[in-house]
Amino acid sequence: MKYFLMLLISGLISVDRNSALNLMISRPIFIAMFIGLLFGNFYTIFLVGILFELIGLIDLPVGTHIPRDDSFMTYVACLVLTYINVDNVYKLFILITLVIIFSFPVTFTDLIVRKINQNIYLKNRVKGYNFPISKVISWGVILSFFRGVIIYNAIFFLVYYIYTQIVSINIKFSFDKDLNSFLILIICFASGYLIRFLSFKSVVKYLIFTLGIIMGWFLI
């Protein structure tokens, strides 16, 4: 039942983010709370939700710009946390890096769905002013729903596999397992909040953000 609910919520997240509802259930905080309440480990997962809310500040939806899919990032990262004990900064850094990398192709699927919806609209528009708007809306909702169900969950398994392979490598460094999560959030907040005002491409912002986490990690 839990897994069925996750499939349902992944589709609804995509719909809320791209085509309908606008209930804000696609926000990282809501996604993290839902997964935490459903699977347990609520405190850690909730902190990850806050973390991705801050990451979302890096790439803002200005004009026609499509920001990176922070809903996807939160969904995948929180699900990984339900299966694996991410107990130090090294593992957290690997997980965050993976979901950020995969957010680029996932966001591209968002662009594809928008193009398909636009084509459906234009094909119906040429029929006259009485085109069936309900058909356009229905197709938009259906495409967005299945995009979330298929893309989010397929890449979750891919991220899960890559993550387990990386962390299984015998690293010859010592990582503090008791590092306070609050400090990690402060590092992410500082780097994310400051660079949101910079007029750079989002790729550059994510690079600066990642370097900020690494520098903060070594400073601590």
PDB file of C-alpha atoms in Angstrom:
ATOM      1  CA  MET A   1       0.000   0.000   0.000  1.00  0.00           C
ATOM      2  CA  LYS A   2       2.868   2.372   0.851  1.00  0.00           C
ATOM      3  CA  TYR A   3       4.492   1.836  -2.533  1.00  0.00           C
ATOM      4  CA  PHE A   4       1.198   2.381  -4.329  1.00  0.00           C
ATOM      5  CA  LEU A   5       0.822   5.674  -2.449  1.00  0.00           C
ATOM      6  CA  MET A   6       4.343   6.680  -3.498  1.00  0.00           C
ATOM      7  CA  LEU A   7       3.516   5.996  -7.154  1.00  0.00           C
ATOM      8  CA  LEU A   8       0.369   8.078  -6.769  1.00  0.00           C
ATOM      9  CA  ILE A   9       2.128  10.949  -5.019  1.00  0.00           C
ATOM     10  CA  SER A  10       4.955  10.996  -7.596  1.00  0.00           C
ATOM     11  CA  GLY A  11       2.374  11.523 -10.325  1.00  0.00           C
ATOM     12  CA  LEU A  12       0.495  14.170  -8.343  1.00  0.00           C
ATOM     13  CA  ILE A  13       3.744  16.010  -7.600  1.00  0.00           C
ATOM     14  CA  SER A  14       4.456  16.272 -11.305  1.00  0.00           C
ATOM     15  CA  VAL A  15       0.885  17.397 -12.053  1.00  0.00           C
ATOM     16  CA  ASP A  16       0.977  20.012  -9.296  1.00  0.00           C
ATOM     17  CA  ARG A  17       4.318  21.283 -10.516  1.00  0.00           C
ATOM     18  CA  ASN A  18       3.576  21.441 -14.236  1.00  0.00           C
ATOM     19  CA  SER A  19      -0.070  21.457 -15.231  1.00  0.00           C
ATOM     20  CA  ALA A  20      -2.804  21.655 -12.574  1.00  0.00           C
ATOM     21  CA  LEU A  21      -3.843  21.690  -8.911  1.00  0.00           C
ATOM     22  CA  ASN A  22      -1.325  24.276  -7.644  1.00  0.00           C
ATOM     23  CA  LEU A  23      -1.808  22.975  -4.099  1.00  0.00           C
ATOM     24  CA  MET A  24       1.934  23.271  -3.396  1.00  0.00           C
ATOM     25  CA  ILE A  25       2.201  19.533  -2.737  1.00  0.00           C
ATOM     26  CA  SER A  26       5.205  19.583  -5.068  1.00  0.00           C
ATOM     27  CA  ARG A  27       7.216  21.646  -2.576  1.00  0.00           C
ATOM     28  CA  PRO A  28      10.176  19.804  -1.006  1.00  0.00           C
ATOM     29  CA  ILE A  29       8.868  20.403   2.538  1.00  0.00           C
ATOM     30  CA  PHE A  30       5.560  18.651   1.784  1.00  0.00           C
ATOM     31  CA  ILE A  31       7.231  15.778  -0.072  1.00  0.00           C
ATOM     32  CA  ALA A  32       9.689  15.220   2.785  1.00  0.00           C
ATOM     33  CA  MET A  33       6.946  15.324   5.429  1.00  0.00           C
ATOM     34  CA  PHE A  34       4.797  12.858   3.480  1.00  0.00           C
ATOM     35  CA  ILE A  35       7.637  10.363   2.954  1.00  0.00           C
ATOM     36  CA  GLY A  36       8.854  10.771   6.536  1.00  0.00           C
ATOM     37  CA  LEU A  37       5.399  10.111   7.981  1.00  0.00           C
ATOM     38  CA  LEU A  38       4.866   7.165   5.640  1.00  0.00           C
ATOM     39  CA  PHE A  39       8.200   5.381   6.049  1.00  0.00           C
ATOM     40  CA  GLY A  40       9.656   6.723   9.314  1.00  0.00           C
ATOM     41  CA  ASN A  41      13.019   8.435   9.924  1.00  0.00           C
ATOM     42  CA  PHE A  42      10.996  11.656   9.947  1.00  0.00           C
ATOM     43  CA  TYR A  43      13.573  14.005  11.493  1.00  0.00           C
ATOM     44  CA  THR A  44      16.366  13.303   8.999  1.00  0.00           C
ATOM     45  CA  ILE A  45      14.029  13.285   6.011  1.00  0.00           C
ATOM     46  CA  PHE A  46      12.424  16.550   7.137  1.00  0.00           C
ATOM     47  CA  LEU A  47      15.875  18.176   7.322  1.00  0.00           C
ATOM     48  CA  VAL A  48      16.549  16.982   3.779  1.00  0.00           C
ATOM     49  CA  GLY A  49      13.277  18.592   2.718  1.00  0.00           C
ATOM     50  CA  ILE A  50      14.447  21.895   4.205  1.00  0.00           C
ATOM     51  CA  LEU A  51      17.785  21.426   2.467  1.00  0.00           C
ATOM     52  CA  PHE A  52      16.142  21.089  -0.951  1.00  0.00           C
ATOM     53  CA  GLU A  53      13.890  24.063  -0.269  1.00  0.00           C
ATOM     54  CA  LEU A  54      17.127  26.030   0.080  1.00  0.00           C
ATOM     55  CA  ILE A  55      18.607  24.442  -3.033  1.00  0.00           C
ATOM     56  CA  GLY A  56      15.465  25.484  -4.886  1.00  0.00           C
ATOM     57  CA  LEU A  57      16.417  29.115  -4.236  1.00  0.00           C
ATOM     58  CA  ILE A  58      19.334  28.713  -6.624  1.00  0.00           C
ATOM     59  CA  ASP A  59      17.232  28.333  -9.750  1.00  0.00           C
ATOM     60  CA  LEU A  60      14.178  30.598  -9.807  1.00  0.00           C
ATOM     61  CA  PRO A  61      11.239  30.349 -12.293  1.00  0.00           C
ATOM     62  CA  VAL A  62      11.654  33.782 -13.860  1.00  0.00           C
ATOM     63  CA  GLY A  63       9.722  34.442 -17.088  1.00  0.00           C
ATOM     64  CA  THR A  64       9.672  31.373 -19.340  1.00  0.00           C
ATOM     65  CA  HIS A  65      12.702  29.812 -17.640  1.00  0.00           C
ATOM     66  CA  ILE A  66      12.104  26.246 -16.413  1.00  0.00           C
ATOM     67  CA  PRO A  67      13.965  25.746 -13.112  1.00  0.00           C
ATOM     68  CA  ARG A  68      15.603  22.502 -12.059  1.00  0.00           C
ATOM     69  CA  ASP A  69      13.085  20.026 -10.692  1.00  0.00           C
ATOM     70  CA  ASP A  70      13.624  20.322  -6.924  1.00  0.00           C
ATOM     71  CA  SER A  71      10.489  18.190  -6.408  1.00  0.00           C
ATOM     72  CA  PHE A  72      12.244  15.296  -8.144  1.00  0.00           C
ATOM     73  CA  MET A  73      15.426  15.868  -6.142  1.00  0.00           C
ATOM     74  CA  THR A  74      13.530  15.771  -2.852  1.00  0.00           C
ATOM     75  CA  TYR A  75      11.454  12.734  -3.823  1.00  0.00           C
ATOM     76  CA  VAL A  76      14.470  10.639  -4.805  1.00  0.00           C
ATOM     77  CA  ALA A  77      16.750  11.752  -1.945  1.00  0.00           C
ATOM     78  CA  CYS A  78      14.081  11.115   0.695  1.00  0.00           C
ATOM     79  CA  LEU A  79      13.249   7.682  -0.736  1.00  0.00           C
ATOM     80  CA  VAL A  80      16.929   6.738  -0.673  1.00  0.00           C
ATOM     81  CA  LEU A  81      17.012   7.755   2.996  1.00  0.00           C
ATOM     82  CA  THR A  82      14.178   5.332   3.739  1.00  0.00           C
ATOM     83  CA  TYR A  83      16.237   2.418   2.431  1.00  0.00           C
ATOM     84  CA  ILE A  84      19.795   3.400   3.386  1.00  0.00           C
ATOM     85  CA  ASN A  85      21.281   4.896   6.535  1.00  0.00           C
ATOM     86  CA  VAL A  86      23.046   8.057   5.340  1.00  0.00           C
ATOM     87  CA  ASP A  87      25.087   8.588   8.507  1.00  0.00           C
ATOM     88  CA  ASN A  88      27.840  11.032   7.513  1.00  0.00           C
ATOM     89  CA  VAL A  89      28.535  14.087   5.387  1.00  0.00           C
ATOM     90  CA  TYR A  90      30.377  12.108   2.712  1.00  0.00           C
ATOM     91  CA  LYS A  91      27.316   9.956   1.984  1.00  0.00           C
ATOM     92  CA  LEU A  92      25.027  12.983   2.098  1.00  0.00           C
ATOM     93  CA  PHE A  93      27.273  14.823  -0.346  1.00  0.00           C
ATOM     94  CA  ILE A  94      27.237  11.859  -2.767  1.00  0.00           C
ATOM     95  CA  LEU A  95      23.438  11.640  -2.579  1.00  0.00           C
ATOM     96  CA  ILE A  96      22.919  15.384  -3.124  1.00  0.00           C
ATOM     97  CA  THR A  97      25.391  15.420  -6.016  1.00  0.00           C
ATOM     98  CA  LEU A  98      23.655  12.510  -7.759  1.00  0.00           C
ATOM     99  CA  VAL A  99      20.151  13.968  -7.541  1.00  0.00           C
ATOM    100  CA  ILE A 100      21.374  17.369  -8.730  1.00  0.00           C
ATOM    101  CA  ILE A 101      23.092  15.764 -11.733  1.00  0.00           C
ATOM    102  CA  PHE A 102      19.979  13.783 -12.647  1.00  0.00           C
ATOM    103  CA  SER A 103      17.754  16.818 -12.166  1.00  0.00           C
ATOM    104  CA  PHE A 104      19.017  18.163 -15.502  1.00  0.00           C
ATOM    105  CA  PRO A 105      17.666  15.323 -17.711  1.00  0.00           C
ATOM    106  CA  VAL A 106      14.504  15.169 -15.561  1.00  0.00           C
ATOM    107  CA  THR A 107      13.933  18.886 -16.110  1.00  0.00           C
ATOM    108  CA  PHE A 108      14.427  18.270 -19.840  1.00  0.00           C
ATOM    109  CA  THR A 109      11.498  15.805 -19.736  1.00  0.00           C
ATOM    110  CA  ASP A 110       9.455  18.648 -18.272  1.00  0.00           C
ATOM    111  CA  LEU A 111      10.329  20.719 -21.344  1.00  0.00           C
ATOM    112  CA  ILE A 112       9.284  17.849 -23.626  1.00  0.00           C
ATOM    113  CA  VAL A 113       5.892  17.523 -21.892  1.00  0.00           C
ATOM    114  CA  ARG A 114       5.346  21.268 -22.211  1.00  0.00           C
ATOM    115  CA  LYS A 115       6.141  21.096 -25.940  1.00  0.00           C
ATOM    116  CA  ILE A 116       3.701  18.221 -26.415  1.00  0.00           C
ATOM    117  CA  ASN A 117       0.992  20.157 -24.569  1.00  0.00           C
ATOM    118  CA  GLN A 118       1.714  23.193 -26.724  1.00  0.00           C
ATOM    119  CA  ASN A 119       1.403  21.157 -29.915  1.00  0.00           C
ATOM    120  CA  ILE A 120      -1.907  19.673 -28.740  1.00  0.00           C
ATOM    121  CA  TYR A 121      -3.174  23.169 -28.016  1.00  0.00           C
ATOM    122  CA  LEU A 122      -2.064  24.549 -31.391  1.00  0.00           C
ATOM    123  CA  LYS A 123      -3.594  21.639 -33.336  1.00  0.00           C
ATOM    124  CA  ASN A 124      -6.908  22.239 -31.582  1.00  0.00           C
ATOM    125  CA  ARG A 125      -6.594  26.008 -31.904  1.00  0.00           C
ATOM    126  CA  VAL A 126      -6.604  25.932 -35.704  1.00  0.00           C
ATOM    127  CA  LYS A 127     -10.041  24.313 -35.613  1.00  0.00           C
ATOM    128  CA  GLY A 128     -11.550  27.609 -34.481  1.00  0.00           C
ATOM    129  CA  TYR A 129     -12.359  29.484 -31.323  1.00  0.00           C
ATOM    130  CA  ASN A 130     -14.558  26.675 -30.011  1.00  0.00           C
ATOM    131  CA  PHE A 131     -11.721  24.185 -29.640  1.00  0.00           C
ATOM    132  CA  PRO A 132     -12.195  21.628 -26.822  1.00  0.00           C
ATOM    133  CA  ILE A 133     -10.116  23.172 -24.046  1.00  0.00           C
ATOM    134  CA  SER A 134     -11.049  20.250 -21.768  1.00  0.00           C
ATOM    135  CA  LYS A 135      -9.097  17.936 -24.088  1.00  0.00           C
ATOM    136  CA  VAL A 136      -5.997  20.099 -23.851  1.00  0.00           C
ATOM    137  CA  ILE A 137      -6.229  20.246 -20.045  1.00  0.00           C
ATOM    138  CA  SER A 138      -6.879  16.503 -19.765  1.00  0.00           C
ATOM    139  CA  TRP A 139      -3.885  15.621 -21.936  1.00  0.00           C
ATOM    140  CA  GLY A 140      -1.687  17.994 -19.945  1.00  0.00           C
ATOM    141  CA  VAL A 141      -2.682  16.404 -16.641  1.00  0.00           C
ATOM    142  CA  ILE A 142      -2.309  12.831 -17.950  1.00  0.00           C
ATOM    143  CA  LEU A 143       1.122  13.465 -19.494  1.00  0.00           C
ATOM    144  CA  SER A 144       2.385  15.207 -16.348  1.00  0.00           C
ATOM    145  CA  PHE A 145       1.058  12.420 -14.119  1.00  0.00           C
ATOM    146  CA  PHE A 146       2.745   9.610 -16.026  1.00  0.00           C
ATOM    147  CA  ARG A 147       5.905  11.680 -16.368  1.00  0.00           C
ATOM    148  CA  GLY A 148       6.134  11.773 -12.568  1.00  0.00           C
ATOM    149  CA  VAL A 149       5.295   8.101 -12.081  1.00  0.00           C
ATOM    150  CA  ILE A 150       7.702   6.815 -14.731  1.00  0.00           C
ATOM    151  CA  ILE A 151      10.595   9.295 -14.678  1.00  0.00           C
ATOM    152  CA  TYR A 152      10.785   9.961 -10.920  1.00  0.00           C
ATOM    153  CA  ASN A 153      10.676   6.291  -9.923  1.00  0.00           C
ATOM    154  CA  ALA A 154      12.882   4.976 -12.739  1.00  0.00           C
ATOM    155  CA  ILE A 155      15.626   7.452 -11.863  1.00  0.00           C
ATOM    156  CA  PHE A 156      15.167   6.691  -8.158  1.00  0.00           C
ATOM    157  CA  PHE A 157      16.275   3.108  -8.839  1.00  0.00           C
ATOM    158  CA  LEU A 158      19.163   4.382 -10.973  1.00  0.00           C
ATOM    159  CA  VAL A 159      20.321   6.839  -8.289  1.00  0.00           C
ATOM    160  CA  TYR A 160      19.929   4.144  -5.630  1.00  0.00           C
ATOM    161  CA  TYR A 161      22.118   1.735  -7.596  1.00  0.00           C
ATOM    162  CA  ILE A 162      24.845   4.291  -8.380  1.00  0.00           C
ATOM    163  CA  TYR A 163      24.832   5.575  -4.802  1.00  0.00           C
ATOM    164  CA  THR A 164      25.279   2.106  -3.280  1.00  0.00           C
ATOM    165  CA  GLN A 165      28.133   1.378  -5.694  1.00  0.00           C
ATOM    166  CA  ILE A 166      29.957   4.598  -4.815  1.00  0.00           C
ATOM    167  CA  VAL A 167      29.620   4.368  -1.034  1.00  0.00           C
ATOM    168  CA  SER A 168      30.724   0.725  -1.116  1.00  0.00           C
ATOM    169  CA  ILE A 169      34.152   1.839  -2.337  1.00  0.00           C
ATOM    170  CA  ASN A 170      36.764   1.672   0.422  1.00  0.00           C
ATOM    171  CA  ILE A 171      37.651   5.342   0.960  1.00  0.00           C
ATOM    172  CA  LYS A 172      40.950   5.893   2.808  1.00  0.00           C
ATOM    173  CA  PHE A 173      39.717   8.973   4.665  1.00  0.00           C
ATOM    174  CA  SER A 174      38.011   9.363   8.000  1.00  0.00           C
ATOM    175  CA  PHE A 175      34.599  11.020   8.058  1.00  0.00           C
ATOM    176  CA  ASP A 176      32.974  12.326  11.201  1.00  0.00           C
ATOM    177  CA  LYS A 177      29.730  10.391  11.630  1.00  0.00           C
ATOM    178  CA  ASP A 178      28.488  12.697  14.409  1.00  0.00           C
ATOM    179  CA  LEU A 179      28.572  15.943  12.455  1.00  0.00           C
ATOM    180  CA  ASN A 180      25.561  18.064  13.374  1.00  0.00           C
ATOM    181  CA  SER A 181      22.992  18.253  10.582  1.00  0.00           C
ATOM    182  CA  PHE A 182      22.201  21.807  11.578  1.00  0.00           C
ATOM    183  CA  LEU A 183      25.660  22.931  10.485  1.00  0.00           C
ATOM    184  CA  ILE A 184      25.123  21.338   7.093  1.00  0.00           C
ATOM    185  CA  LEU A 185      21.890  23.269   6.680  1.00  0.00           C
ATOM    186  CA  ILE A 186      23.613  26.535   7.619  1.00  0.00           C
ATOM    187  CA  ILE A 187      26.337  25.900   5.006  1.00  0.00           C
ATOM    188  CA  CYS A 188      23.753  25.118   2.327  1.00  0.00           C
ATOM    189  CA  PHE A 189      21.602  28.092   3.299  1.00  0.00           C
ATOM    190  CA  ALA A 190      24.527  30.527   3.185  1.00  0.00           C
ATOM    191  CA  SER A 191      25.755  29.367  -0.219  1.00  0.00           C
ATOM    192  CA  GLY A 192      22.257  29.016  -1.717  1.00  0.00           C
ATOM    193  CA  TYR A 193      20.872  32.281  -0.350  1.00  0.00           C
ATOM    194  CA  LEU A 194      23.794  34.396  -1.529  1.00  0.00           C
ATOM    195  CA  ILE A 195      24.200  32.988  -5.044  1.00  0.00           C
ATOM    196  CA  ARG A 196      20.462  33.189  -5.860  1.00  0.00           C
ATOM    197  CA  PHE A 197      21.056  36.880  -6.590  1.00  0.00           C
ATOM    198  CA  LEU A 198      23.938  36.272  -8.998  1.00  0.00           C
ATOM    199  CA  SER A 199      23.232  36.645 -12.715  1.00  0.00           C
ATOM    200  CA  PHE A 200      24.821  33.366 -13.761  1.00  0.00           C
ATOM    201  CA  LYS A 201      23.450  30.323 -15.507  1.00  0.00           C
ATOM    202  CA  SER A 202      21.999  27.743 -13.138  1.00  0.00           C
ATOM    203  CA  VAL A 203      24.816  25.303 -13.979  1.00  0.00           C
ATOM    204  CA  VAL A 204      27.344  27.800 -12.617  1.00  0.00           C
ATOM    205  CA  LYS A 205      25.189  28.356  -9.535  1.00  0.00           C
ATOM    206  CA  TYR A 206      25.083  24.627  -8.804  1.00  0.00           C
ATOM    207  CA  LEU A 207      28.861  24.408  -9.161  1.00  0.00           C
ATOM    208  CA  ILE A 208      29.330  27.285  -6.735  1.00  0.00           C
ATOM    209  CA  PHE A 209      26.790  25.683  -4.400  1.00  0.00           C
ATOM    210  CA  THR A 210      28.667  22.359  -4.458  1.00  0.00           C
ATOM    211  CA  LEU A 211      32.006  24.077  -3.826  1.00  0.00           C
ATOM    212  CA  GLY A 212      30.382  25.903  -0.900  1.00  0.00           C
ATOM    213  CA  ILE A 213      29.360  22.594   0.677  1.00  0.00           C
ATOM    214  CA  ILE A 214      32.866  21.135   0.187  1.00  0.00           C
ATOM    215  CA  MET A 215      34.577  24.195   1.671  1.00  0.00           C
ATOM    216  CA  GLY A 216      32.175  24.246   4.608  1.00  0.00           C
ATOM    217  CA  TRP A 217      32.764  20.526   5.137  1.00  0.00           C
ATOM    218  CA  PHE A 218      36.556  20.988   5.418  1.00  0.00           C
ATOM    219  CA  LEU A 219      36.211  24.150   7.562  1.00  0.00           C
ATOM    220  CA  ILE A 220      34.081  22.284  10.081  1.00  0.00           C
TER     221      ILE A 220
END
